[in-house]
Amino acid sequence: MSTIAENIANIRAQMADAAKKAGRDPSEILLCAATKMNDADRVKEAVAAGVDCCGENRVQEIQAKRPLGAYTGKPLHFIGHLQTNKVKYLVGVVDLIESVDRLELLECIEKQAEKVGVVQNILFEVNIGAEESKSGFTKEEAAALAARMREFPHVALKGLMAIPPVSEFPGENCRYFAEMRNLFVDIKAKKYDNVSMECL
């Protein structure tokens, strides 16, 4: 069985190869370890092996592992679907909330961030394939809300995320990635307040 460090080294090599083929600098691409259902010691192994950040999708796991120093030395991202009643446990605790998928959630994050005196970094989740089974903004909603970010002074929009539809054939879903890139570039060009498009 491969070790965590060996797995990470293998993924890094694949990332570097893919970046080279796409004409990209591998150092621009972050490797975020989805650490759900792994104990604090395994997360520490991943951190020591060089992941760029840790991603958790359950508030309870963050609350259990964070006091044990699981994420020490790396940014912590929340990558799961977020209910408004859990916002208070994440704002000011995680470095980035990746899954802001509706206006109600953004408003709740703003309210909590103001209360605790922080600026919370977020990504907008875009339902790029317009799938009924997935949450997220439409492209149009994301663009319109980015233009309103000055109304949320305690929240900083750092970019966009999406989980495109699964493709039956290799390359079939490339158009969704291209659409996300175009949306990212368009929002970035507008130079809105509280928006610094750094992450896609």
C-alpha positions as YAML, in Angstrom:
chain: A
units: angstrom
residues:
- id: 1
  name: MET
  ca: [0.00, 0.00, 0.00]
- id: 2
  name: SER
  ca: [1.30, 3.46, -0.91]
- id: 3
  name: THR
  ca: [1.98, 6.00, 1.79]
- id: 4
  name: ILE
  ca: [0.30, 9.38, 1.88]
- id: 5
  name: ALA
  ca: [3.60, 11.01, 0.89]
- id: 6
  name: GLU
  ca: [3.99, 8.66, -2.10]
- id: 7
  name: ASN
  ca: [0.42, 9.36, -3.20]
- id: 8
  name: ILE
  ca: [0.98, 13.11, -2.98]
- id: 9
  name: ALA
  ca: [4.25, 12.87, -4.93]
- id: 10
  name: ASN
  ca: [2.43, 10.88, -7.63]
- id: 11
  name: ILE
  ca: [-0.39, 13.44, -7.82]
- id: 12
  name: ARG
  ca: [2.14, 16.29, -8.00]
- id: 13
  name: ALA
  ca: [3.83, 14.57, -10.94]
- id: 14
  name: GLN
  ca: [0.49, 14.18, -12.73]
- id: 15
  name: MET
  ca: [-0.36, 17.83, -12.03]
- id: 16
  name: ALA
  ca: [3.00, 18.98, -13.40]
- id: 17
  name: ASP
  ca: [2.53, 16.90, -16.54]
- id: 18
  name: ALA
  ca: [-0.99, 18.22, -17.10]
- id: 19
  name: ALA
  ca: [0.14, 21.80, -16.48]
- id: 20
  name: LYS
  ca: [2.98, 21.43, -18.96]
- id: 21
  name: LYS
  ca: [0.60, 20.07, -21.63]
- id: 22
  name: ALA
  ca: [-1.73, 23.02, -21.02]
- id: 23
  name: GLY
  ca: [1.08, 25.60, -21.11]
- id: 24
  name: ARG
  ca: [0.64, 26.40, -17.43]
- id: 25
  name: ASP
  ca: [3.11, 26.87, -14.60]
- id: 26
  name: PRO
  ca: [2.59, 23.98, -12.12]
- id: 27
  name: SER
  ca: [3.29, 26.36, -9.23]
- id: 28
  name: GLU
  ca: [0.05, 28.22, -10.05]
- id: 29
  name: ILE
  ca: [-2.03, 25.14, -9.23]
- id: 30
  name: LEU
  ca: [-2.98, 24.29, -5.65]
- id: 31
  name: LEU
  ca: [-3.30, 20.76, -4.34]
- id: 32
  name: CYS
  ca: [-6.08, 20.79, -1.74]
- id: 33
  name: ALA
  ca: [-6.39, 17.57, 0.25]
- id: 34
  name: ALA
  ca: [-9.98, 16.58, 0.98]
- id: 35
  name: THR
  ca: [-9.31, 15.42, 4.53]
- id: 36
  name: LYS
  ca: [-12.81, 14.26, 5.42]
- id: 37
  name: MET
  ca: [-13.05, 10.94, 7.25]
- id: 38
  name: ASN
  ca: [-9.32, 10.99, 8.05]
- id: 39
  name: ASP
  ca: [-8.07, 11.42, 11.59]
- id: 40
  name: ALA
  ca: [-5.80, 14.24, 12.72]
- id: 41
  name: ASP
  ca: [-2.62, 12.16, 12.38]
- id: 42
  name: ARG
  ca: [-3.33, 11.31, 8.74]
- id: 43
  name: VAL
  ca: [-4.11, 14.97, 8.02]
- id: 44
  name: LYS
  ca: [-0.79, 15.94, 9.63]
- id: 45
  name: GLU
  ca: [0.94, 13.42, 7.34]
- id: 46
  name: ALA
  ca: [-0.62, 15.06, 4.30]
- id: 47
  name: VAL
  ca: [0.43, 18.51, 5.53]
- id: 48
  name: ALA
  ca: [4.00, 17.27, 6.13]
- id: 49
  name: ALA
  ca: [4.04, 15.70, 2.65]
- id: 50
  name: GLY
  ca: [3.34, 19.07, 1.05]
- id: 51
  name: VAL
  ca: [-0.32, 19.58, 0.21]
- id: 52
  name: ASP
  ca: [-1.11, 23.27, -0.31]
- id: 53
  name: CYS
  ca: [-4.27, 23.32, 1.81]
- id: 54
  name: CYS
  ca: [-6.74, 21.07, 3.59]
- id: 55
  name: GLY
  ca: [-10.42, 20.89, 2.71]
- id: 56
  name: GLU
  ca: [-13.13, 19.69, 5.06]
- id: 57
  name: ASN
  ca: [-16.79, 19.33, 4.23]
- id: 58
  name: ARG
  ca: [-18.16, 18.82, 7.74]
- id: 59
  name: VAL
  ca: [-18.09, 21.38, 10.54]
- id: 60
  name: GLN
  ca: [-17.91, 18.60, 13.15]
- id: 61
  name: GLU
  ca: [-14.68, 17.24, 11.68]
- id: 62
  name: ILE
  ca: [-13.05, 20.68, 11.81]
- id: 63
  name: GLN
  ca: [-14.12, 21.05, 15.43]
- id: 64
  name: ALA
  ca: [-12.65, 17.64, 16.28]
- id: 65
  name: LYS
  ca: [-9.35, 17.89, 14.38]
- id: 66
  name: ARG
  ca: [-8.43, 21.57, 14.64]
- id: 67
  name: PRO
  ca: [-7.69, 21.48, 18.42]
- id: 68
  name: LEU
  ca: [-5.34, 18.56, 17.71]
- id: 69
  name: GLY
  ca: [-3.30, 20.71, 15.30]
- id: 70
  name: ALA
  ca: [-4.31, 18.70, 12.25]
- id: 71
  name: TYR
  ca: [-4.13, 21.64, 9.84]
- id: 72
  name: THR
  ca: [-1.23, 23.55, 11.41]
- id: 73
  name: GLY
  ca: [0.93, 25.17, 8.75]
- id: 74
  name: LYS
  ca: [-1.58, 25.02, 5.90]
- id: 75
  name: PRO
  ca: [-4.72, 26.99, 5.02]
- id: 76
  name: LEU
  ca: [-8.02, 25.33, 5.90]
- id: 77
  name: HIS
  ca: [-10.86, 25.43, 3.39]
- id: 78
  name: PHE
  ca: [-14.49, 24.47, 3.91]
- id: 79
  name: ILE
  ca: [-15.48, 22.56, 0.78]
- id: 80
  name: GLY
  ca: [-18.92, 21.15, 1.59]
- id: 81
  name: HIS
  ca: [-22.49, 22.35, 1.33]
- id: 82
  name: LEU
  ca: [-22.96, 24.89, 4.11]
- id: 83
  name: GLN
  ca: [-26.15, 25.36, 6.10]
- id: 84
  name: THR
  ca: [-26.72, 28.85, 7.49]
- id: 85
  name: ASN
  ca: [-26.95, 27.54, 11.07]
- id: 86
  name: LYS
  ca: [-23.33, 26.30, 10.81]
- id: 87
  name: VAL
  ca: [-21.86, 29.60, 9.56]
- id: 88
  name: LYS
  ca: [-21.00, 30.77, 13.09]
- id: 89
  name: TYR
  ca: [-18.64, 27.81, 13.50]
- id: 90
  name: LEU
  ca: [-16.64, 28.60, 10.36]
- id: 91
  name: VAL
  ca: [-16.38, 32.36, 9.93]
- id: 92
  name: GLY
  ca: [-12.99, 33.49, 11.22]
- id: 93
  name: VAL
  ca: [-11.94, 29.85, 11.66]
- id: 94
  name: VAL
  ca: [-11.39, 28.67, 8.08]
- id: 95
  name: ASP
  ca: [-9.27, 30.54, 5.56]
- id: 96
  name: LEU
  ca: [-11.72, 30.05, 2.71]
- id: 97
  name: ILE
  ca: [-15.34, 28.96, 2.35]
- id: 98
  name: GLU
  ca: [-15.41, 27.44, -1.14]
- id: 99
  name: SER
  ca: [-19.09, 26.67, -1.39]
- id: 100
  name: VAL
  ca: [-21.13, 29.89, -1.20]
- id: 101
  name: ASP
  ca: [-24.04, 28.86, -3.40]
- id: 102
  name: ARG
  ca: [-26.87, 31.27, -2.58]
- id: 103
  name: LEU
  ca: [-27.52, 34.88, -1.53]
- id: 104
  name: GLU
  ca: [-29.00, 33.87, 1.84]
- id: 105
  name: LEU
  ca: [-25.72, 32.16, 2.76]
- id: 106
  name: LEU
  ca: [-23.63, 35.16, 1.67]
- id: 107
  name: GLU
  ca: [-25.79, 37.46, 3.81]
- id: 108
  name: CYS
  ca: [-25.39, 35.14, 6.80]
- id: 109
  name: ILE
  ca: [-21.59, 35.05, 6.38]
- id: 110
  name: GLU
  ca: [-21.49, 38.85, 6.17]
- id: 111
  name: LYS
  ca: [-23.52, 39.18, 9.37]
- id: 112
  name: GLN
  ca: [-21.31, 36.73, 11.29]
- id: 113
  name: ALA
  ca: [-18.05, 38.20, 9.95]
- id: 114
  name: GLU
  ca: [-19.14, 41.68, 11.04]
- id: 115
  name: LYS
  ca: [-20.07, 40.30, 14.47]
- id: 116
  name: VAL
  ca: [-16.63, 38.72, 15.05]
- id: 117
  name: GLY
  ca: [-14.70, 41.51, 13.31]
- id: 118
  name: VAL
  ca: [-13.15, 39.65, 10.40]
- id: 119
  name: VAL
  ca: [-13.22, 39.64, 6.62]
- id: 120
  name: GLN
  ca: [-14.11, 36.12, 5.47]
- id: 121
  name: ASN
  ca: [-12.70, 34.85, 2.17]
- id: 122
  name: ILE
  ca: [-15.12, 32.95, -0.04]
- id: 123
  name: LEU
  ca: [-15.63, 31.43, -3.48]
- id: 124
  name: PHE
  ca: [-18.92, 31.44, -5.36]
- id: 125
  name: GLU
  ca: [-20.12, 27.97, -6.29]
- id: 126
  name: VAL
  ca: [-21.40, 27.96, -9.85]
- id: 127
  name: ASN
  ca: [-23.74, 25.25, -11.13]
- id: 128
  name: ILE
  ca: [-22.05, 25.39, -14.51]
- id: 129
  name: GLY
  ca: [-23.92, 22.41, -15.95]
- id: 130
  name: ALA
  ca: [-27.34, 23.64, -14.74]
- id: 131
  name: GLU
  ca: [-27.84, 20.28, -13.03]
- id: 132
  name: GLU
  ca: [-30.93, 19.92, -10.86]
- id: 133
  name: SER
  ca: [-29.03, 17.70, -8.43]
- id: 134
  name: LYS
  ca: [-26.43, 20.39, -7.69]
- id: 135
  name: SER
  ca: [-26.60, 23.68, -5.86]
- id: 136
  name: GLY
  ca: [-24.92, 26.88, -6.94]
- id: 137
  name: PHE
  ca: [-25.42, 30.10, -8.82]
- id: 138
  name: THR
  ca: [-26.03, 30.33, -12.53]
- id: 139
  name: LYS
  ca: [-23.28, 32.14, -14.45]
- id: 140
  name: GLU
  ca: [-25.55, 35.18, -14.68]
- id: 141
  name: GLU
  ca: [-26.33, 35.16, -10.95]
- id: 142
  name: ALA
  ca: [-22.65, 34.87, -10.04]
- id: 143
  name: ALA
  ca: [-21.71, 37.76, -12.32]
- id: 144
  name: ALA
  ca: [-24.52, 39.96, -10.96]
- id: 145
  name: LEU
  ca: [-23.68, 39.18, -7.32]
- id: 146
  name: ALA
  ca: [-19.97, 39.85, -7.86]
- id: 147
  name: ALA
  ca: [-20.97, 43.36, -8.94]
- id: 148
  name: ARG
  ca: [-22.75, 43.79, -5.57]
- id: 149
  name: MET
  ca: [-19.88, 42.66, -3.32]
- id: 150
  name: ARG
  ca: [-19.36, 46.22, -2.04]
- id: 151
  name: GLU
  ca: [-22.59, 45.60, -0.09]
- id: 152
  name: PHE
  ca: [-20.74, 42.90, 1.87]
- id: 153
  name: PRO
  ca: [-17.69, 44.65, 3.38]
- id: 154
  name: HIS
  ca: [-16.85, 41.73, 5.69]
- id: 155
  name: VAL
  ca: [-16.68, 39.19, 2.86]
- id: 156
  name: ALA
  ca: [-14.01, 38.99, 0.16]
- id: 157
  name: LEU
  ca: [-14.78, 37.13, -3.07]
- id: 158
  name: LYS
  ca: [-11.57, 35.31, -4.03]
- id: 159
  name: GLY
  ca: [-12.84, 33.37, -7.01]
- id: 160
  name: LEU
  ca: [-15.15, 30.67, -8.30]
- id: 161
  name: MET
  ca: [-15.60, 26.94, -7.97]
- id: 162
  name: ALA
  ca: [-17.68, 24.37, -9.81]
- id: 163
  name: ILE
  ca: [-18.14, 20.65, -10.11]
- id: 164
  name: PRO
  ca: [-18.91, 20.16, -13.81]
- id: 165
  name: PRO
  ca: [-21.08, 17.28, -15.00]
- id: 166
  name: VAL
  ca: [-19.36, 13.92, -15.26]
- id: 167
  name: SER
  ca: [-18.47, 13.17, -18.87]
- id: 168
  name: GLU
  ca: [-19.03, 9.82, -20.49]
- id: 169
  name: PHE
  ca: [-16.15, 10.40, -22.91]
- id: 170
  name: PRO
  ca: [-12.72, 12.01, -22.26]
- id: 171
  name: GLY
  ca: [-12.82, 15.74, -22.90]
- id: 172
  name: GLU
  ca: [-16.60, 15.86, -23.24]
- id: 173
  name: ASN
  ca: [-16.94, 18.26, -20.31]
- id: 174
  name: CYS
  ca: [-14.09, 20.59, -21.32]
- id: 175
  name: ARG
  ca: [-16.61, 23.21, -22.42]
- id: 176
  name: TYR
  ca: [-17.75, 23.64, -18.81]
- id: 177
  name: PHE
  ca: [-14.19, 24.37, -17.69]
- id: 178
  name: ALA
  ca: [-13.88, 26.89, -20.55]
- id: 179
  name: GLU
  ca: [-17.14, 28.55, -19.48]
- id: 180
  name: MET
  ca: [-15.88, 28.82, -15.91]
- id: 181
  name: ARG
  ca: [-12.61, 30.35, -17.12]
- id: 182
  name: ASN
  ca: [-14.48, 32.90, -19.23]
- id: 183
  name: LEU
  ca: [-16.71, 33.86, -16.30]
- id: 184
  name: PHE
  ca: [-13.67, 34.15, -14.02]
- id: 185
  name: VAL
  ca: [-11.81, 36.41, -16.48]
- id: 186
  name: ASP
  ca: [-14.91, 38.55, -17.07]
- id: 187
  name: ILE
  ca: [-15.53, 39.17, -13.35]
- id: 188
  name: LYS
  ca: [-11.83, 39.81, -12.72]
- id: 189
  name: ALA
  ca: [-11.71, 42.45, -15.46]
- id: 190
  name: LYS
  ca: [-14.47, 44.48, -13.80]
- id: 191
  name: LYS
  ca: [-12.33, 45.23, -10.68]
- id: 192
  name: TYR
  ca: [-15.27, 45.25, -8.27]
- id: 193
  name: ASP
  ca: [-14.92, 46.19, -4.59]
- id: 194
  name: ASN
  ca: [-14.22, 43.18, -2.30]
- id: 195
  name: VAL
  ca: [-13.41, 41.03, -5.33]
- id: 196
  name: SER
  ca: [-9.91, 39.78, -6.11]
- id: 197
  name: MET
  ca: [-10.23, 36.84, -8.42]
- id: 198
  name: GLU
  ca: [-7.35, 34.62, -7.40]
- id: 199
  name: CYS
  ca: [-8.81, 31.14, -7.39]
- id: 200
  name: LEU
  ca: [-10.64, 29.10, -10.00]
...
